Amino acid sequence: MKQALTLPKLKAMKAQKKPIAMLTAYDHPSAMLSEEAGVDMILVGDSLGNVVLGYDTTVPVKLEDMIYHTRAVVRGAPNTMIVTDMPFATYRLGPEATLRNAARLMQEGGAHAVKLEGGAELSDEIRLLTSAGIPVLGHIGLTPQSVHQIGGYRVQGKSSEEAEKLLQDAKALEQAGAFGVVLELVTEELAAAVTHSISIPTIGIGAGRGCDGQVLVYHDILRYGSGIRDKKMVKSYANIGDTIRSAITEYVDEVRTKAFPEEKHSFPLDQSASQNVTKLYGGEGK
Ligand code: KIV
């Protein structure tokens, strides 16, 4: 049986240059299929706001949403390490609230670790959480919860000042006790430099080939949804959205034309009861 990854094993994967495969999941079937496929870690990302709940950004996602979805994921992937996003502002309301909110994700949701978006400014929060036994995954580069401040989803760390800040942020997260760092939408060269500069694994999304691992969004790699936009950083491995739409279209059509259900989908009465029913209804209704 598959064994859930532990933090020491994760660190060893970096040392052994063994790439880490992480994928998001938000419910029981996506978690089950991801575990069966052998992902190393599942992220219950607040991207669920976009791909599951239909919001434009991750900002409206609530702690309760994350707990609810994490529970389903944990039930679906009991042998996989599950990291859950702390949603917008839930770790920026002071130490007590930060600890309480992270603890709820672990105690009520069943997450093994939490992820926070931000750099050196979160050092105190990360120290607080890790000293309470809550493993923390950092997330720098493009941080979607700050999209209104950043002014859009664009590649980060392009100028030398931005690059220097990103490198310092990664080091600060390591020093504060994070067990890894997600690098989102960062140039390939910078992501590789960060990866070489810290001893904890980097997990890239749109950060090129030099990271210790990769993470993508479940719905993106499967094109699960309607009108999924092409993104340069994403590779799609299936087109589930088209498959689902055409299957539902066929179902609707068959119901309307009475091609479904067929005799094989129906449950016959035994013969004596059947005669009574025929008498009662005069043989109509079939
Ligand atoms: O919410 C999410 O899915 C994420 C990944 C994109 C890293 O944070």
Coordinates of C-alpha atoms and ligand atoms in Angstrom, one line a residue:
M1 CA 0.0 0.0 0.0
K2 CA 1.1 3.6 -0.8
Q3 CA 2.7 5.4 2.2
A4 CA 2.1 9.1 2.7
L5 CA 5.2 11.2 2.2
T6 CA 6.7 12.6 5.4
L7 CA 8.7 15.8 5.7
P8 CA 12.1 14.0 6.1
K9 CA 11.3 12.0 3.0
L10 CA 10.4 15.1 1.1
K11 CA 13.7 16.7 2.1
A12 CA 15.5 13.5 1.0
M13 CA 13.9 13.7 -2.4
K14 CA 15.5 17.1 -2.9
A15 CA 18.9 15.8 -1.8
Q16 CA 18.5 12.8 -4.2
K17 CA 17.3 15.0 -7.0
K18 CA 14.1 13.0 -7.2
P19 CA 11.4 15.2 -8.7
I20 CA 8.3 15.8 -6.5
A21 CA 4.9 15.6 -8.2
M22 CA 2.2 17.6 -6.6
L23 CA -1.4 18.2 -7.9
T24 CA -4.4 20.0 -6.6
A25 CA -7.6 18.2 -5.6
Y26 CA -10.8 19.5 -4.1
D27 CA -13.1 16.5 -3.6
H28 CA -13.3 12.8 -3.0
P29 CA -13.0 11.5 -6.6
S30 CA -10.2 13.9 -7.6
A31 CA -8.3 12.9 -4.5
M32 CA -8.8 9.2 -5.0
L33 CA -7.7 9.3 -8.6
S34 CA -4.7 11.4 -7.7
E35 CA -3.6 8.9 -5.0
E36 CA -4.2 6.0 -7.3
A37 CA -2.0 7.7 -9.9
G38 CA 0.7 8.1 -7.3
V39 CA 1.1 11.8 -6.7
D40 CA 3.5 12.7 -3.9
M41 CA 1.5 15.4 -2.4
I42 CA -2.0 16.8 -2.9
L43 CA -2.7 20.5 -2.5
V44 CA -6.2 21.5 -1.6
G45 CA -5.6 24.9 -3.2
D46 CA -7.8 27.9 -2.8
S47 CA -7.8 27.8 -6.6
L48 CA -11.0 25.9 -5.8
G49 CA -12.5 29.4 -5.7
N50 CA -11.8 29.6 -9.5
V51 CA -12.2 26.1 -10.7
V52 CA -14.9 24.7 -8.4
L53 CA -16.8 27.6 -6.9
G54 CA -16.9 29.9 -10.0
Y55 CA -15.3 33.0 -8.5
D56 CA -13.1 35.3 -10.5
T57 CA -10.3 35.2 -7.9
T58 CA -9.3 33.3 -4.8
V59 CA -10.2 36.2 -2.5
P60 CA -13.8 35.2 -1.7
V61 CA -12.7 31.7 -0.5
K62 CA -13.5 31.1 3.2
L63 CA -11.8 29.0 5.8
E64 CA -15.0 26.9 6.0
D65 CA -14.8 26.2 2.2
M66 CA -11.2 24.9 2.7
I67 CA -12.2 22.8 5.7
Y68 CA -15.2 21.3 3.8
H69 CA -13.1 20.4 0.7
T70 CA -10.1 19.2 2.7
R71 CA -12.3 16.7 4.5
A72 CA -13.4 15.2 1.3
V73 CA -9.9 15.1 -0.1
V74 CA -8.5 13.4 3.1
R75 CA -11.2 10.7 2.8
G76 CA -10.3 10.1 -0.8
A77 CA -6.5 10.0 -0.4
P78 CA -5.8 8.6 3.1
N79 CA -2.3 7.6 2.1
T80 CA -1.1 10.9 0.6
M81 CA 0.3 14.0 2.2
I82 CA -2.4 16.7 2.0
V83 CA -1.5 20.4 2.1
T84 CA -4.3 23.0 2.4
D85 CA -4.2 26.6 1.5
M86 CA -4.9 29.1 4.3
P87 CA -7.3 31.4 2.4
F88 CA -7.2 35.2 2.0
A89 CA -6.3 37.1 5.2
T90 CA -6.8 34.2 7.5
Y91 CA -3.1 34.3 8.5
R92 CA -2.9 38.1 8.7
L93 CA -5.2 38.9 11.5
G94 CA -2.7 38.5 14.4
P95 CA -1.0 35.4 15.9
E96 CA -4.1 34.0 17.8
A97 CA -6.3 34.0 14.7
T98 CA -3.5 32.6 12.5
L99 CA -2.9 29.7 14.9
R100 CA -6.6 29.1 15.4
N101 CA -7.3 29.1 11.6
A102 CA -4.4 26.8 10.8
A103 CA -5.4 24.5 13.6
R104 CA -8.9 24.2 12.3
L105 CA -7.6 23.2 8.9
M106 CA -5.7 20.4 10.5
Q107 CA -8.2 19.3 13.3
E108 CA -11.4 19.8 11.4
G109 CA -10.2 19.4 7.8
G110 CA -7.5 16.7 8.4
A111 CA -4.8 18.5 6.5
H112 CA -1.2 17.5 7.2
A113 CA 0.2 20.9 6.5
V114 CA -0.8 24.4 5.4
K115 CA 0.3 26.8 2.7
L116 CA 0.6 30.6 3.1
E117 CA 1.2 33.1 0.3
G118 CA 3.9 35.7 1.1
G119 CA 7.6 36.2 1.8
A120 CA 9.8 37.5 4.6
E121 CA 6.9 39.5 6.1
L122 CA 5.4 36.1 7.2
S123 CA 8.4 34.9 9.1
D124 CA 6.7 35.4 12.5
E125 CA 3.6 33.6 11.4
I126 CA 5.6 30.7 10.1
R127 CA 7.7 30.5 13.3
L128 CA 4.5 30.5 15.3
L129 CA 2.8 27.7 13.3
T130 CA 5.8 25.5 13.0
S131 CA 6.6 25.8 16.7
A132 CA 3.0 24.6 17.3
G133 CA 3.6 21.5 15.2
I134 CA 1.9 22.8 12.0
P135 CA 4.1 22.3 8.9
V136 CA 4.1 25.2 6.5
L137 CA 4.6 25.4 2.8
G138 CA 5.5 28.8 1.6
H139 CA 4.3 30.4 -1.7
I140 CA 6.1 33.3 -3.4
G141 CA 6.3 34.8 -6.9
L142 CA 2.8 35.3 -8.2
T143 CA 0.6 35.1 -5.1
P144 CA -3.0 35.0 -6.5
Q145 CA -4.5 36.2 -3.2
S146 CA -2.8 39.6 -3.8
V147 CA -4.0 39.9 -7.4
H148 CA -5.7 43.2 -6.7
Q149 CA -2.5 44.6 -5.4
I150 CA -0.2 43.1 -8.0
G151 CA -2.6 44.2 -10.8
G152 CA -2.9 41.0 -12.7
Y153 CA -1.5 37.5 -13.2
R154 CA 2.0 38.2 -14.6
V155 CA 5.5 36.7 -14.4
Q156 CA 7.3 37.8 -11.2
G157 CA 11.0 38.5 -10.5
K158 CA 11.9 39.9 -13.9
S159 CA 13.9 42.9 -12.8
S160 CA 17.0 42.5 -10.7
E161 CA 15.4 44.2 -7.7
E162 CA 12.4 41.8 -7.9
A163 CA 14.7 38.9 -8.4
E164 CA 16.8 39.8 -5.4
K165 CA 13.7 40.2 -3.2
L166 CA 12.3 36.8 -4.3
L167 CA 15.6 35.2 -3.4
Q168 CA 15.7 36.9 0.0
D169 CA 12.0 35.9 0.6
A170 CA 12.8 32.2 -0.2
K171 CA 15.7 32.3 2.3
A172 CA 13.5 34.0 4.9
L173 CA 10.9 31.3 4.5
E174 CA 13.5 28.6 4.9
Q175 CA 14.9 30.3 8.0
A176 CA 11.4 30.7 9.6
G177 CA 10.9 26.9 9.3
A178 CA 8.9 26.3 6.1
F179 CA 9.4 22.8 4.7
G180 CA 9.2 23.9 1.1
V181 CA 8.3 26.8 -1.2
V182 CA 5.9 27.1 -4.1
L183 CA 7.4 29.3 -6.8
E184 CA 4.6 30.6 -9.1
L185 CA 5.1 32.3 -12.4
V186 CA 8.8 33.0 -11.9
T187 CA 11.4 33.1 -14.7
E188 CA 13.2 29.7 -15.1
E189 CA 16.6 31.1 -14.3
L190 CA 15.5 32.7 -11.1
A191 CA 13.6 29.6 -10.0
A192 CA 16.7 27.5 -10.6
A193 CA 18.8 30.0 -8.6
V194 CA 16.4 29.9 -5.7
T195 CA 16.3 26.1 -5.8
H196 CA 20.1 26.0 -5.5
S197 CA 20.2 28.6 -2.8
I198 CA 17.9 26.9 -0.2
S199 CA 17.9 23.4 1.3
I200 CA 14.2 23.0 1.3
P201 CA 12.4 21.8 -1.9
T202 CA 11.0 24.3 -4.4
I203 CA 7.7 23.3 -6.1
G204 CA 7.2 25.2 -9.3
I205 CA 4.1 26.3 -11.2
G206 CA 5.1 28.2 -14.3
A207 CA 8.6 28.4 -12.9
G208 CA 10.4 26.2 -15.4
R209 CA 12.5 23.1 -15.3
G210 CA 14.9 23.9 -12.5
C211 CA 12.6 23.4 -9.5
D212 CA 12.7 20.3 -7.2
G213 CA 9.0 19.5 -8.0
Q214 CA 6.0 20.7 -10.0
V215 CA 2.4 21.5 -9.0
L216 CA -0.5 22.1 -11.4
V217 CA -4.2 22.5 -11.0
Y218 CA -6.3 19.3 -11.5
H219 CA -8.9 21.0 -13.7
D220 CA -6.1 22.5 -15.9
I221 CA -4.3 19.2 -16.6
L222 CA -7.6 17.5 -17.4
R223 CA -9.3 20.5 -19.1
Y224 CA -12.1 19.8 -16.7
G225 CA -14.6 22.6 -17.1
S226 CA -16.1 24.7 -19.8
G227 CA -13.9 27.1 -21.8
I228 CA -10.7 26.4 -19.9
R229 CA -8.2 29.0 -21.1
D230 CA -4.9 27.8 -22.6
K231 CA -2.0 28.8 -20.2
K232 CA 1.6 28.7 -21.3
M233 CA 2.7 27.1 -18.0
V234 CA 0.1 24.3 -18.2
K235 CA 0.2 21.0 -20.1
S236 CA -3.1 19.3 -20.5
Y237 CA -3.1 15.5 -20.4
A238 CA -6.7 14.9 -21.3
N239 CA -9.8 16.8 -22.3
I240 CA -12.4 15.7 -19.8
G241 CA -14.5 18.8 -20.3
D242 CA -15.3 17.9 -23.9
T243 CA -15.8 14.3 -23.0
I244 CA -18.3 15.2 -20.2
R245 CA -20.2 17.7 -22.4
S246 CA -20.7 15.3 -25.2
A247 CA -21.7 12.5 -22.9
I248 CA -24.4 14.7 -21.2
T249 CA -25.6 15.9 -24.6
E250 CA -26.0 12.3 -25.7
Y251 CA -27.9 11.5 -22.4
V252 CA -30.3 14.5 -22.8
D253 CA -30.9 13.5 -26.4
E254 CA -31.6 9.9 -25.5
V255 CA -34.0 10.9 -22.7
R256 CA -35.9 13.1 -25.2
T257 CA -36.0 10.5 -27.9
K258 CA -36.8 7.8 -25.4
A259 CA -33.8 5.8 -26.4
F260 CA -32.9 5.7 -22.7
P261 CA -33.8 3.8 -20.6
E262 CA -33.9 0.5 -22.4
E263 CA -35.3 -2.8 -21.1
K264 CA -31.9 -3.7 -19.6
H265 CA -32.0 -0.6 -17.4
S266 CA -35.4 -1.4 -16.0
F267 CA -36.6 -3.7 -13.2
P268 CA -39.4 -6.1 -14.2
L269 CA -42.0 -7.4 -11.8
D270 CA -42.4 -11.1 -11.5
Q271 CA -45.0 -12.6 -13.8
S272 CA -48.0 -12.9 -11.4
A273 CA -47.6 -9.4 -10.0
S274 CA -47.2 -8.2 -13.6
Q275 CA -50.6 -9.6 -14.6
N276 CA -52.2 -7.7 -11.6
V277 CA -50.5 -4.5 -12.5
T278 CA -51.6 -4.9 -16.2
K279 CA -55.1 -5.4 -15.0
L280 CA -55.0 -2.3 -12.8
Y281 CA -53.6 -0.1 -15.5
G282 CA -55.2 -1.7 -18.4
G283 CA -51.8 -2.5 -19.9
E284 CA -51.0 1.1 -20.4
G285 CA -48.0 3.0 -19.2
K286 CA -45.3 1.0 -20.9
Ligands
KIV1 O1 -4.4 27.4 -5.0 C1 -3.6 26.7 -5.8 O2 -4.0 25.8 -6.5 C2 -2.2 27.1 -5.7 C3 -1.3 26.5 -6.7 C4 -1.6 27.2 -8.0 C5 0.1 26.5 -6.3 O3 -1.8 27.8 -4.8

